[in-house]
Amino acid sequence: HFDVYYYPEEEALLQRVVSFAESAYDELSRRLDYQIESSTPLIFYKTHAEFEQNNVDLGFIPEAVGAFATDVRYRMVLPVDMPDAELHELILHELTHIFQYHLLFGGKVTRSLTSQPPTWLVEGMASYYAQDESTSDKMFLRDLVVNDMVPQITKAAQGGFLAYRFGHAVFDFMESRWGAQGVLDFLFEYRSTLGGNIDRALRRAFRIEPEDFDADFRRWLREKYLPELVKTGEPSYFGRRFFGEEARNGEFSSPA
């Protein structure tokens, strides 16, 4: 299901990459009940440093960018210098984006541009199907829930790191309440609405008003994470605070 591009000297890595890619394709095609008709270009680099120098994306690639998929020519570009489990998650995440381009936008770049789906949907869906959420990712989500900073998802348009975290949580919430088929129902309803209307897709898929979905999602997150906080205890149980407000804007290295 892939056309793979690589430097000749990296051929020893080819079988590993193809194995994970085909495994990821089988898993996603089964879970999404969808087949991509064309081969997907997959470009891999031996290290992240080499990946940062690719010319598929002509912009600057920061170290924090693990990989990317393009909505033009539907290409996956990634480094492979990581443990097997992480590489499999990375390929699943990027391949989910390729499925999105075909499944949600019919393989048409113009439709993906005019639809402009929110970041929480695009990245949250990829993180949900890849199950690539780390313990530190969950730490951020817990902290935001505890401080009651859960946004109204149906109105959330901003991107950034938190959109990934809340987006993943939204799909977990959908599955917990309506099952894996409910997630698919939402995606197919979103695809069929003109301009990708979130509110209309929620009404059609779950027979729920957007404001009720937001309220139920917030309640689900609090019921999930607040008991964990009580069970874990206060930070003062484990140590004393050694930085106060005066250190908020400082930078410190090699603490002792």
Coordinates of N, CA and C in Angstrom, one line a residue:
H1 N 0.8 -1.2 0.0 CA 0.0 0.0 0.0 C 0.8 1.3 0.0
F2 N 2.2 1.1 -0.2 CA 3.1 2.3 -0.1 C 4.1 2.3 -1.2
D3 N 4.4 3.5 -1.7 CA 5.6 3.7 -2.5 C 6.7 4.3 -1.6
V4 N 7.8 3.6 -1.3 CA 8.7 4.0 -0.3 C 9.9 4.6 -0.9
Y5 N 10.3 5.8 -0.4 CA 11.5 6.5 -0.9 C 12.6 6.6 0.2
Y6 N 13.8 6.3 -0.1 CA 14.9 6.3 0.9 C 16.2 6.4 0.2
Y7 N 17.3 6.7 0.9 CA 18.6 6.7 0.4 C 19.1 5.3 0.3
P8 N 19.8 4.9 -0.8 CA 20.3 3.6 -1.0 C 21.0 3.0 0.2
E9 N 21.8 3.8 0.9 CA 22.5 3.3 2.1 C 21.6 2.9 3.3
E10 N 20.4 3.3 3.2 CA 19.4 3.0 4.3 C 18.6 1.8 4.0
E11 N 18.9 1.0 3.0 CA 18.1 -0.1 2.5 C 17.9 -1.1 3.6
A12 N 18.9 -1.2 4.5 CA 18.8 -2.2 5.6 C 17.6 -1.9 6.5
L13 N 17.1 -0.7 6.5 CA 16.0 -0.3 7.4 C 14.6 -0.5 6.7
L14 N 14.7 -0.8 5.4 CA 13.5 -0.8 4.6 C 12.4 -1.8 5.1
Q15 N 12.9 -3.0 5.4 CA 11.9 -4.1 5.8 C 11.2 -3.7 7.1
R16 N 12.0 -3.1 8.0 CA 11.4 -2.7 9.3 C 10.3 -1.6 9.1
V17 N 10.6 -0.6 8.3 CA 9.7 0.4 8.0 C 8.4 -0.1 7.3
V18 N 8.6 -0.9 6.3 CA 7.5 -1.5 5.5 C 6.6 -2.3 6.4
S19 N 7.2 -3.1 7.3 CA 6.5 -4.0 8.2 C 5.5 -3.2 9.0
F20 N 6.0 -2.1 9.6 CA 5.2 -1.3 10.5 C 4.2 -0.5 9.7
A21 N 4.5 -0.1 8.5 CA 3.6 0.7 7.7 C 2.4 -0.2 7.2
E22 N 2.7 -1.4 6.8 CA 1.6 -2.3 6.3 C 0.7 -2.7 7.5
S23 N 1.4 -2.9 8.7 CA 0.6 -3.3 9.9 C -0.3 -2.1 10.3
A24 N 0.2 -0.9 10.2 CA -0.6 0.3 10.5 C -1.8 0.4 9.5
Y25 N -1.5 0.2 8.2 CA -2.5 0.3 7.2 C -3.6 -0.7 7.5
D26 N -3.3 -2.0 7.8 CA -4.3 -3.0 8.1 C -5.1 -2.6 9.3
E27 N -4.5 -2.1 10.3 CA -5.3 -1.7 11.5 C -6.2 -0.6 11.2
L28 N -5.7 0.5 10.5 CA -6.6 1.6 10.3 C -7.7 1.3 9.3
S29 N -7.4 0.6 8.3 CA -8.4 0.2 7.3 C -9.6 -0.6 7.9
R30 N -9.2 -1.4 8.9 CA -10.2 -2.2 9.6 C -11.0 -1.3 10.5
R31 N -10.3 -0.5 11.3 CA -11.1 0.3 12.3 C -11.9 1.4 11.6
L32 N -11.4 1.9 10.5 CA -12.2 3.0 9.8 C -13.1 2.4 8.7
D33 N -13.0 1.1 8.5 CA -13.8 0.5 7.4 C -13.7 1.2 6.1
Y34 N -12.4 1.4 5.7 CA -12.1 2.2 4.5 C -10.8 1.7 3.9
Q35 N -10.8 1.7 2.6 CA -9.6 1.3 1.8 C -9.1 2.5 1.0
I36 N -7.9 2.8 1.0 CA -7.3 3.8 0.1 C -7.0 3.2 -1.2
E37 N -7.5 3.8 -2.3 CA -7.3 3.1 -3.6 C -5.9 3.3 -4.2
S38 N -5.3 4.3 -3.8 CA -3.9 4.6 -4.4 C -2.8 4.3 -3.4
S39 N -1.6 4.1 -3.9 CA -0.5 3.9 -3.0 C -0.1 5.2 -2.4
T40 N 0.3 5.1 -1.1 CA 0.8 6.3 -0.4 C 2.3 6.4 -0.4
P41 N 2.8 7.6 -0.9 CA 4.2 7.8 -0.8 C 4.7 7.9 0.6
L42 N 5.7 7.2 1.0 CA 6.3 7.2 2.3 C 7.8 7.5 2.2
I43 N 8.3 8.6 2.7 CA 9.7 9.0 2.6 C 10.3 8.9 4.0
F44 N 11.3 8.1 4.2 CA 11.9 8.0 5.5 C 13.4 8.3 5.5
Y45 N 13.8 8.8 6.7 CA 15.2 9.2 6.9 C 15.7 8.4 8.1
K46 N 17.0 8.2 8.0 CA 17.7 7.4 9.1 C 17.6 8.1 10.5
T47 N 17.8 9.4 10.5 CA 17.8 10.1 11.8 C 16.9 11.3 11.7
H48 N 16.6 11.9 12.9 CA 15.8 13.1 12.9 C 16.5 14.3 12.3
A49 N 17.8 14.3 12.5 CA 18.7 15.4 12.0 C 18.6 15.4 10.5
E50 N 18.6 14.3 9.8 CA 18.5 14.2 8.4 C 17.0 14.6 8.0
F51 N 16.0 14.1 8.7 CA 14.6 14.4 8.5 C 14.4 15.9 8.5
E52 N 15.1 16.7 9.4 CA 14.9 18.1 9.5 C 15.4 18.8 8.2
Q53 N 16.2 18.1 7.4 CA 16.8 18.8 6.2 C 16.1 18.4 4.9
N54 N 14.9 17.8 5.1 CA 14.1 17.3 3.9 C 13.7 18.5 3.1
N55 N 13.4 18.3 1.8 CA 13.0 19.4 1.0 C 11.5 19.2 0.5
V56 N 10.8 18.3 1.2 CA 9.4 18.2 0.9 C 8.6 19.4 1.5
D57 N 9.0 19.7 2.7 CA 8.5 21.0 3.3 C 9.7 22.0 3.3
L58 N 9.6 23.0 2.6 CA 10.7 24.0 2.4 C 10.9 24.9 3.6
G59 N 10.0 24.8 4.6 CA 10.1 25.6 5.8 C 11.1 25.0 6.8
F60 N 11.3 25.7 7.9 CA 12.2 25.2 9.0 C 11.5 24.1 9.8
I61 N 12.1 22.9 9.9 CA 11.5 21.8 10.7 C 12.1 21.9 12.1
P62 N 11.4 22.2 13.1 CA 11.9 22.2 14.5 C 12.2 20.8 15.0
E63 N 13.0 20.7 16.1 CA 13.3 19.4 16.7 C 12.0 18.8 17.2
A64 N 11.0 19.6 17.7 CA 9.8 19.0 18.3 C 8.9 18.4 17.3
V65 N 9.1 18.6 16.0 CA 8.2 18.0 15.0 C 8.7 16.6 14.7
G66 N 7.9 15.6 15.1 CA 8.3 14.2 14.9 C 8.2 13.7 13.5
A67 N 7.3 14.1 12.7 CA 7.0 13.7 11.4 C 5.9 14.6 10.8
F68 N 5.5 14.4 9.6 CA 4.4 15.1 9.0 C 3.8 14.4 7.8
A69 N 2.6 14.7 7.5 CA 1.9 14.2 6.3 C 1.4 15.5 5.5
T70 N 1.5 15.4 4.2 CA 1.1 16.6 3.4 C -0.3 16.3 2.8
D71 N -1.1 17.4 2.7 CA -2.4 17.3 2.0 C -2.2 17.5 0.5
V72 N -1.0 17.7 0.0 CA -0.7 17.7 -1.4 C 0.1 16.5 -1.7
R73 N -0.4 15.7 -2.6 CA 0.2 14.4 -3.0 C 0.1 13.3 -1.9
Y74 N -0.4 13.7 -0.7 CA -0.6 12.8 0.4 C 0.6 12.0 0.7
R75 N 1.7 12.7 1.1 CA 2.9 12.0 1.4 C 3.1 12.0 2.9
M76 N 3.8 10.9 3.4 CA 4.2 10.8 4.8 C 5.7 10.9 4.8
V77 N 6.2 11.8 5.7 CA 7.7 12.0 5.8 C 8.1 11.9 7.3
L78 N 9.1 11.0 7.5 CA 9.4 10.7 8.9 C 10.8 10.2 9.1
P79 N 11.4 10.3 10.3 CA 12.6 9.7 10.7 C 12.3 8.3 11.3
V80 N 13.3 7.5 11.4 CA 13.0 6.1 12.0 C 14.0 5.8 13.1
D81 N 14.7 6.8 13.7 CA 15.6 6.5 14.7 C 14.9 6.5 16.1
M82 N 14.1 5.5 16.3 CA 13.4 5.5 17.6 C 13.0 4.0 17.9
P83 N 12.6 3.7 19.1 CA 12.3 2.3 19.4 C 11.1 1.8 18.6
D84 N 10.9 0.5 18.4 CA 9.9 0.0 17.6 C 8.5 0.5 18.0
A85 N 8.2 0.5 19.2 CA 6.8 0.9 19.7 C 6.5 2.3 19.3
E86 N 7.5 3.2 19.5 CA 7.3 4.6 19.1 C 7.2 4.8 17.6
L87 N 8.0 4.0 16.8 CA 7.9 4.1 15.4 C 6.6 3.7 14.9
H88 N 6.0 2.6 15.5 CA 4.7 2.1 15.1 C 3.6 3.2 15.4
E89 N 3.7 3.8 16.5 CA 2.8 4.9 16.9 C 2.9 6.1 15.9
L90 N 4.1 6.4 15.6 CA 4.4 7.6 14.7 C 3.8 7.3 13.3
I91 N 4.0 6.1 12.8 CA 3.4 5.8 11.5 C 1.9 5.7 11.5
L92 N 1.4 5.2 12.6 CA -0.1 5.2 12.8 C -0.7 6.6 12.7
H93 N 0.0 7.5 13.5 CA -0.5 8.9 13.6 C -0.5 9.5 12.2
E94 N 0.7 9.4 11.5 CA 0.7 10.1 10.2 C -0.1 9.4 9.1
L95 N -0.3 8.1 9.2 CA -1.1 7.4 8.2 C -2.6 7.8 8.5
T96 N -3.0 8.0 9.8 CA -4.3 8.5 10.0 C -4.6 9.8 9.3
H97 N -3.6 10.7 9.2 CA -3.8 11.9 8.4 C -4.1 11.6 6.9
I98 N -3.4 10.6 6.4 CA -3.6 10.2 5.0 C -5.0 9.7 4.8
F99 N -5.4 8.9 5.8 CA -6.8 8.4 5.7 C -7.8 9.5 5.8
Q100 N -7.5 10.5 6.6 CA -8.4 11.7 6.7 C -8.5 12.4 5.4
Y101 N -7.4 12.6 4.7 CA -7.5 13.3 3.4 C -8.4 12.5 2.4
H102 N -8.4 11.2 2.4 CA -9.2 10.4 1.5 C -10.6 10.3 2.0
L103 N -10.7 9.9 3.3 CA -12.0 9.6 3.9 C -12.9 10.8 4.1
L104 N -12.3 11.9 4.7 CA -13.1 13.1 5.0 C -13.2 14.0 3.8
F105 N -12.2 14.1 2.9 CA -12.2 15.1 1.9 C -12.2 14.5 0.5
G106 N -12.4 13.2 0.4 CA -12.5 12.6 -0.9 C -11.3 12.7 -1.8
G107 N -10.1 12.9 -1.1 CA -8.9 13.0 -1.9 C -8.7 14.3 -2.6
K108 N -9.5 15.3 -2.2 CA -9.4 16.6 -3.0 C -8.8 17.7 -2.1
V109 N -7.7 18.2 -2.5 CA -7.1 19.3 -1.7 C -8.0 20.5 -1.5
T110 N -8.7 20.9 -2.5 CA -9.6 22.0 -2.4 C -10.6 21.8 -1.3
R111 N -11.1 20.6 -1.2 CA -12.1 20.4 -0.1 C -11.5 20.5 1.2
S112 N -10.3 20.0 1.4 CA -9.7 20.0 2.7 C -9.4 21.5 3.1
L113 N -9.0 22.3 2.1 CA -8.7 23.7 2.4 C -10.0 24.5 2.7
T114 N -11.1 24.2 2.0 CA -12.3 25.0 2.2 C -13.0 24.5 3.5
S115 N -12.9 23.2 3.8 CA -13.5 22.7 5.0 C -12.9 23.3 6.3
Q116 N -11.6 23.4 6.3 CA -10.8 23.9 7.4 C -11.3 23.2 8.8
P117 N -11.1 22.0 8.9 CA -11.5 21.3 10.2 C -10.6 21.8 11.3
P118 N -11.2 21.9 12.5 CA -10.4 22.4 13.7 C -9.3 21.4 14.0
T119 N -8.2 22.0 14.6 CA -7.0 21.2 14.9 C -7.4 20.0 15.8
W120 N -8.3 20.3 16.8 CA -8.6 19.2 17.7 C -9.2 18.0 17.0
L121 N -9.9 18.2 15.9 CA -10.4 17.1 15.2 C -9.3 16.3 14.4
V122 N -8.5 17.1 13.7 CA -7.5 16.5 12.8 C -6.4 15.8 13.7
E123 N -5.9 16.5 14.6 CA -4.8 15.9 15.4 C -5.3 15.0 16.5
G124 N -6.4 15.3 17.1 CA -7.0 14.5 18.1 C -7.4 13.1 17.5
M125 N -7.9 13.1 16.3 CA -8.3 11.8 15.7 C -7.0 11.0 15.4
A126 N -5.9 11.6 15.0 CA -4.7 10.9 14.7 C -4.1 10.4 16.0
S127 N -4.1 11.2 17.0 CA -3.6 10.7 18.3 C -4.4 9.6 18.9
Y128 N -5.7 9.7 18.7 CA -6.6 8.6 19.2 C -6.4 7.3 18.5
Y129 N -6.3 7.3 17.2 CA -6.1 6.1 16.5 C -4.7 5.5 16.7
A130 N -3.7 6.4 16.9 CA -2.4 5.9 17.1 C -2.1 5.5 18.6
Q131 N -3.0 6.0 19.5 CA -2.8 5.8 20.9 C -1.4 6.2 21.4
D132 N -1.0 7.4 21.0 CA 0.4 7.8 21.2 C 0.5 8.8 22.3
E133 N -0.5 8.9 23.2 CA -0.5 9.8 24.3 C 0.5 9.3 25.4
S134 N 1.4 10.2 25.7 CA 2.4 9.8 26.8 C 1.9 10.2 28.2
T135 N 2.6 9.8 29.2 CA 2.2 10.2 30.5 C 2.3 11.7 30.8
S136 N 3.3 12.3 30.1 CA 3.4 13.8 30.3 C 2.3 14.5 29.6
D137 N 1.8 13.9 28.4 CA 0.6 14.5 27.8 C -0.6 14.4 28.7
K138 N -0.8 13.3 29.4 CA -1.9 13.2 30.3 C -1.7 14.1 31.5
M139 N -0.5 14.4 31.9 CA -0.2 15.3 33.0 C -0.8 16.7 32.7
F140 N -0.6 17.2 31.4 CA -1.1 18.5 31.0 C -2.6 18.5 31.1
L141 N -3.2 17.4 30.6 CA -4.7 17.3 30.6 C -5.2 17.3 32.0
R142 N -4.6 16.5 32.9 CA -5.1 16.5 34.3 C -5.0 17.9 34.9
D143 N -3.9 18.6 34.6 CA -3.7 19.9 35.2 C -4.8 20.9 34.7
L144 N -5.1 20.8 33.5 CA -6.2 21.7 32.9 C -7.6 21.4 33.4
V145 N -7.8 20.1 33.6 CA -9.1 19.7 34.2 C -9.2 20.1 35.6
V146 N -8.2 20.0 36.4 CA -8.2 20.4 37.8 C -8.4 21.9 37.9
N147 N -7.8 22.7 37.0 CA -8.0 24.1 37.1 C -9.2 24.6 36.3
D148 N -10.1 23.7 35.9 CA -11.3 24.0 35.2 C -11.1 24.9 33.9
M149 N -10.1 24.4 33.1 CA -9.8 25.2 31.9 C -10.1 24.3 30.6
V150 N -11.2 23.5 30.7 CA -11.6 22.7 29.6 C -12.4 23.6 28.7
P151 N -12.0 23.7 27.4 CA -12.7 24.7 26.5 C -14.0 24.1 26.0
Q152 N -14.8 24.9 25.4 CA -16.0 24.4 24.7 C -15.5 23.9 23.3
I153 N -15.5 22.6 23.3 CA -14.9 21.9 22.1 C -15.6 22.3 20.8
T154 N -16.9 22.4 20.8 CA -17.6 22.7 19.6 C -17.3 24.1 19.1
K155 N -16.7 25.0 19.9 CA -16.4 26.3 19.5 C -14.8 26.5 19.4
A156 N -14.1 25.5 19.8 CA -12.6 25.6 19.8 C -12.0 25.6 18.4
A157 N -11.3 26.7 18.0 CA -10.7 26.8 16.7 C -9.2 26.9 16.8
Q158 N -8.7 27.1 18.0 CA -7.2 27.4 18.1 C -6.5 26.0 17.9
G159 N -5.2 26.2 17.5 CA -4.4 25.0 17.4 C -3.4 24.8 18.6
G160 N -2.3 24.3 18.3 CA -1.3 24.2 19.4 C -1.4 22.9 20.1
F161 N -0.5 22.7 21.1 CA -0.3 21.5 21.8 C -1.6 21.0 22.5
L162 N -2.3 22.0 23.1 CA -3.5 21.6 23.9 C -4.6 21.1 23.0
A163 N -4.6 21.5 21.7 CA -5.6 21.0 20.8 C -5.5 19.5 20.6
Y164 N -4.2 19.0 20.5 CA -3.9 17.6 20.4 C -4.5 16.9 21.6
R165 N -4.2 17.4 22.8 CA -4.6 16.7 24.0 C -6.1 16.7 24.2
F166 N -6.8 17.8 24.0 CA -8.3 17.8 24.2 C -8.9 17.0 23.0
G167 N -8.3 17.1 21.8 CA -8.8 16.4 20.7 C -8.8 14.9 20.9
H168 N -7.7 14.4 21.4 CA -7.6 12.9 21.8 C -8.7 12.6 22.8
A169 N -8.8 13.4 23.8 CA -9.8 13.2 24.9 C -11.2 13.2 24.3
V170 N -11.5 14.0 23.4 CA -12.9 14.0 22.8 C -13.2 12.7 22.1
F171 N -12.3 12.1 21.4 CA -12.5 10.9 20.7 C -12.6 9.7 21.8
D172 N -11.8 9.8 22.8 CA -12.0 8.8 23.9 C -13.4 8.9 24.5
F173 N -13.8 10.1 24.7 CA -15.2 10.4 25.3 C -16.3 9.8 24.4
M174 N -16.1 10.1 23.1 CA -17.1 9.5 22.1 C -17.2 8.0 22.2
E175 N -16.0 7.4 22.3 CA -16.0 5.9 22.3 C -16.6 5.4 23.6
S176 N -16.3 6.0 24.7 CA -16.8 5.6 26.0 C -18.3 5.7 26.1
R177 N -18.9 6.6 25.4 CA -20.3 6.8 25.5 C -21.1 6.2 24.3
W178 N -20.5 6.2 23.1 CA -21.3 5.7 22.0 C -20.6 4.5 21.3
G179 N -19.4 4.1 21.8 CA -18.7 3.0 21.2 C -17.8 3.4 20.0
A180 N -17.0 2.5 19.5 CA -16.1 2.7 18.4 C -17.0 3.1 17.2
Q181 N -18.2 2.4 17.0 CA -19.0 2.7 15.9 C -19.5 4.2 16.0
G182 N -19.7 4.7 17.2 CA -20.2 6.1 17.3 C -19.1 7.1 16.8
V183 N -17.8 6.7 17.0 CA -16.8 7.6 16.5 C -16.9 7.6 14.9
L184 N -17.1 6.4 14.3 CA -17.2 6.3 12.9 C -18.4 7.1 12.4
D185 N -19.5 7.0 13.1 CA -20.7 7.7 12.8 C -20.5 9.2 12.7
F186 N -19.8 9.7 13.7 CA -19.4 11.1 13.7 C -18.6 11.5 12.5
L187 N -17.5 10.7 12.2 CA -16.6 11.1 11.1 C -17.4 11.1 9.8
F188 N -18.2 10.1 9.6 CA -19.0 10.0 8.3 C -20.0 11.1 8.2
E189 N -20.6 11.5 9.4 CA -21.6 12.6 9.3 C -20.8 13.9 9.1
Y190 N -19.6 14.1 9.7 CA -18.8 15.3 9.4 C -18.5 15.4 7.9
R191 N -18.1 14.2 7.3 CA -17.8 14.2 5.9 C -18.9 14.7 5.1
S192 N -20.1 14.3 5.4 CA -21.3 14.5 4.6 C -21.9 15.9 4.8
T193 N -21.5 16.7 5.8 CA -22.0 18.0 6.0 C -21.3 19.0 5.2
L194 N -22.0 20.0 4.7 CA -21.4 21.0 3.8 C -20.4 21.9 4.6
G195 N -19.2 21.9 4.1 CA -18.2 22.7 4.8 C -17.7 22.1 6.1
G196 N -18.0 20.8 6.4 CA -17.6 20.2 7.6 C -18.1 20.9 8.9
N197 N -19.4 20.8 9.1 CA -20.0 21.5 10.2 C -20.0 20.6 11.4
I198 N -19.3 21.0 12.5 CA -19.2 20.1 13.7 C -20.5 20.0 14.4
D199 N -21.3 21.1 14.6 CA -22.5 21.0 15.3 C -23.5 20.1 14.6
R200 N -23.6 20.2 13.3 CA -24.5 19.4 12.5 C -24.1 17.9 12.6
A201 N -22.8 17.6 12.5 CA -22.4 16.3 12.6 C -22.7 15.6 14.0
L202 N -22.6 16.4 15.1 CA -22.9 15.9 16.4 C -24.4 15.6 16.5
R203 N -25.2 16.5 16.0 CA -26.6 16.3 16.1 C -27.1 15.1 15.3
R204 N -26.5 14.9 14.1 CA -26.9 13.7 13.3 C -26.3 12.4 13.8
A205 N -25.1 12.4 14.3 CA -24.5 11.2 14.8 C -25.0 10.8 16.2
F206 N -25.2 11.7 17.1 CA -25.5 11.4 18.5 C -26.8 11.9 19.0
R207 N -27.5 12.6 18.1 CA -28.8 13.2 18.6 C -28.6 14.1 19.8
I208 N -27.6 14.9 19.8 CA -27.3 15.7 21.0 C -27.0 17.2 20.5
E209 N -27.4 18.1 21.3 CA -27.1 19.5 21.0 C -25.6 19.8 21.3
P210 N -25.0 20.7 20.6 CA -23.5 21.0 20.8 C -23.2 21.4 22.2
E211 N -24.1 22.3 22.8 CA -23.8 22.8 24.2 C -23.9 21.6 25.2
D212 N -24.8 20.6 24.9 CA -24.9 19.5 25.8 C -23.7 18.6 25.7
F213 N -23.2 18.5 24.4 CA -22.0 17.7 24.2 C -20.8 18.3 25.0
D214 N -20.7 19.6 24.9 CA -19.6 20.3 25.6 C -19.7 20.0 27.1
A215 N -20.9 20.1 27.7 CA -21.1 20.0 29.1 C -20.8 18.5 29.5
D216 N -21.3 17.6 28.7 CA -21.1 16.2 29.0 C -19.6 15.8 28.9
F217 N -18.9 16.4 28.0 CA -17.4 16.1 27.8 C -16.7 16.7 29.0
R218 N -17.0 17.9 29.4 CA -16.3 18.5 30.6 C -16.6 17.6 31.9
R219 N -17.9 17.2 32.0 CA -18.2 16.3 33.2 C -17.5 15.0 33.2
W220 N -17.3 14.4 32.0 CA -16.6 13.1 31.8 C -15.2 13.3 32.2
L221 N -14.5 14.4 31.7 CA -13.1 14.6 32.1 C -12.9 14.8 33.6
R222 N -13.8 15.5 34.2 CA -13.7 15.8 35.6 C -13.9 14.5 36.4
E223 N -14.9 13.7 36.0 CA -15.1 12.4 36.7 C -13.9 11.5 36.5
K224 N -13.2 11.6 35.4 CA -12.1 10.7 35.1 C -10.8 11.1 35.9
Y225 N -10.6 12.4 36.0 CA -9.3 12.9 36.5 C -9.3 13.4 37.9
L226 N -10.4 13.9 38.4 CA -10.4 14.5 39.8 C -10.2 13.4 40.8
P227 N -10.8 12.2 40.7 CA -10.5 11.1 41.7 C -9.0 10.8 41.7
E228 N -8.4 10.8 40.6 CA -6.9 10.5 40.5 C -6.1 11.5 41.4
L229 N -6.5 12.8 41.3 CA -5.8 13.8 42.0 C -6.0 13.6 43.5
V230 N -7.2 13.2 44.0 CA -7.5 13.0 45.4 C -6.7 11.8 45.9
K231 N -6.7 10.7 45.0 CA -6.0 9.5 45.4 C -4.5 9.7 45.5
T232 N -3.9 10.6 44.6 CA -2.5 10.8 44.6 C -2.0 11.6 45.7
G233 N -2.8 12.6 46.1 CA -2.4 13.5 47.2 C -1.8 14.8 46.8
E234 N -1.5 15.6 47.8 CA -1.0 17.0 47.5 C 0.5 16.9 47.3
P235 N 1.1 17.8 46.5 CA 2.6 17.8 46.3 C 3.3 17.9 47.6
S236 N 2.8 18.6 48.6 CA 3.5 18.7 49.8 C 3.7 17.4 50.6
Y237 N 2.9 16.4 50.1 CA 3.1 15.0 50.8 C 4.4 14.5 50.4
F238 N 5.0 14.9 49.3 CA 6.2 14.3 48.7 C 7.5 15.1 48.8
G239 N 7.3 16.4 49.1 CA 8.5 17.2 49.2 C 8.2 18.6 49.5
R240 N 9.2 19.5 49.7 CA 8.9 20.9 50.1 C 9.1 21.7 48.8
R241 N 8.4 22.8 48.7 CA 8.5 23.7 47.6 C 9.8 24.5 47.8
F242 N 10.6 24.6 46.7 CA 11.8 25.3 46.8 C 11.9 26.5 45.8
F243 N 10.9 26.6 44.9 CA 10.8 27.8 44.1 C 9.5 28.4 44.3
G244 N 9.5 29.8 44.4 CA 8.2 30.5 44.6 C 7.9 31.3 43.4
E245 N 7.1 32.3 43.6 CA 6.7 33.2 42.5 C 7.9 34.0 41.9
E246 N 8.9 34.2 42.7 CA 10.0 35.0 42.2 C 10.8 34.2 41.1
A247 N 10.6 32.9 41.0 CA 11.3 32.1 40.0 C 10.5 31.8 38.8
R248 N 9.3 32.4 38.7 CA 8.4 32.0 37.7 C 9.0 32.3 36.3
N249 N 9.6 33.4 36.1 CA 10.1 33.8 34.8 C 11.6 33.5 34.6
G250 N 12.2 32.7 35.5 CA 13.6 32.4 35.4 C 13.9 31.1 34.7
E251 N 15.1 30.9 34.3 CA 15.6 29.7 33.7 C 16.7 29.1 34.5
F252 N 16.6 27.9 34.9 CA 17.6 27.2 35.7 C 18.1 25.9 35.1
S253 N 19.3 25.7 35.2 CA 19.9 24.4 34.7 C 20.7 23.8 35.8
S254 N 20.9 22.5 35.8 CA 21.6 21.7 36.8 C 21.2 22.0 38.2
P255 N 20.0 21.9 38.5 CA 19.6 22.1 39.9 C 20.2 21.1 40.9
A256 N 20.5 21.5 42.1 CA 21.1 20.6 43.1 C 20.3 20.6 44.4

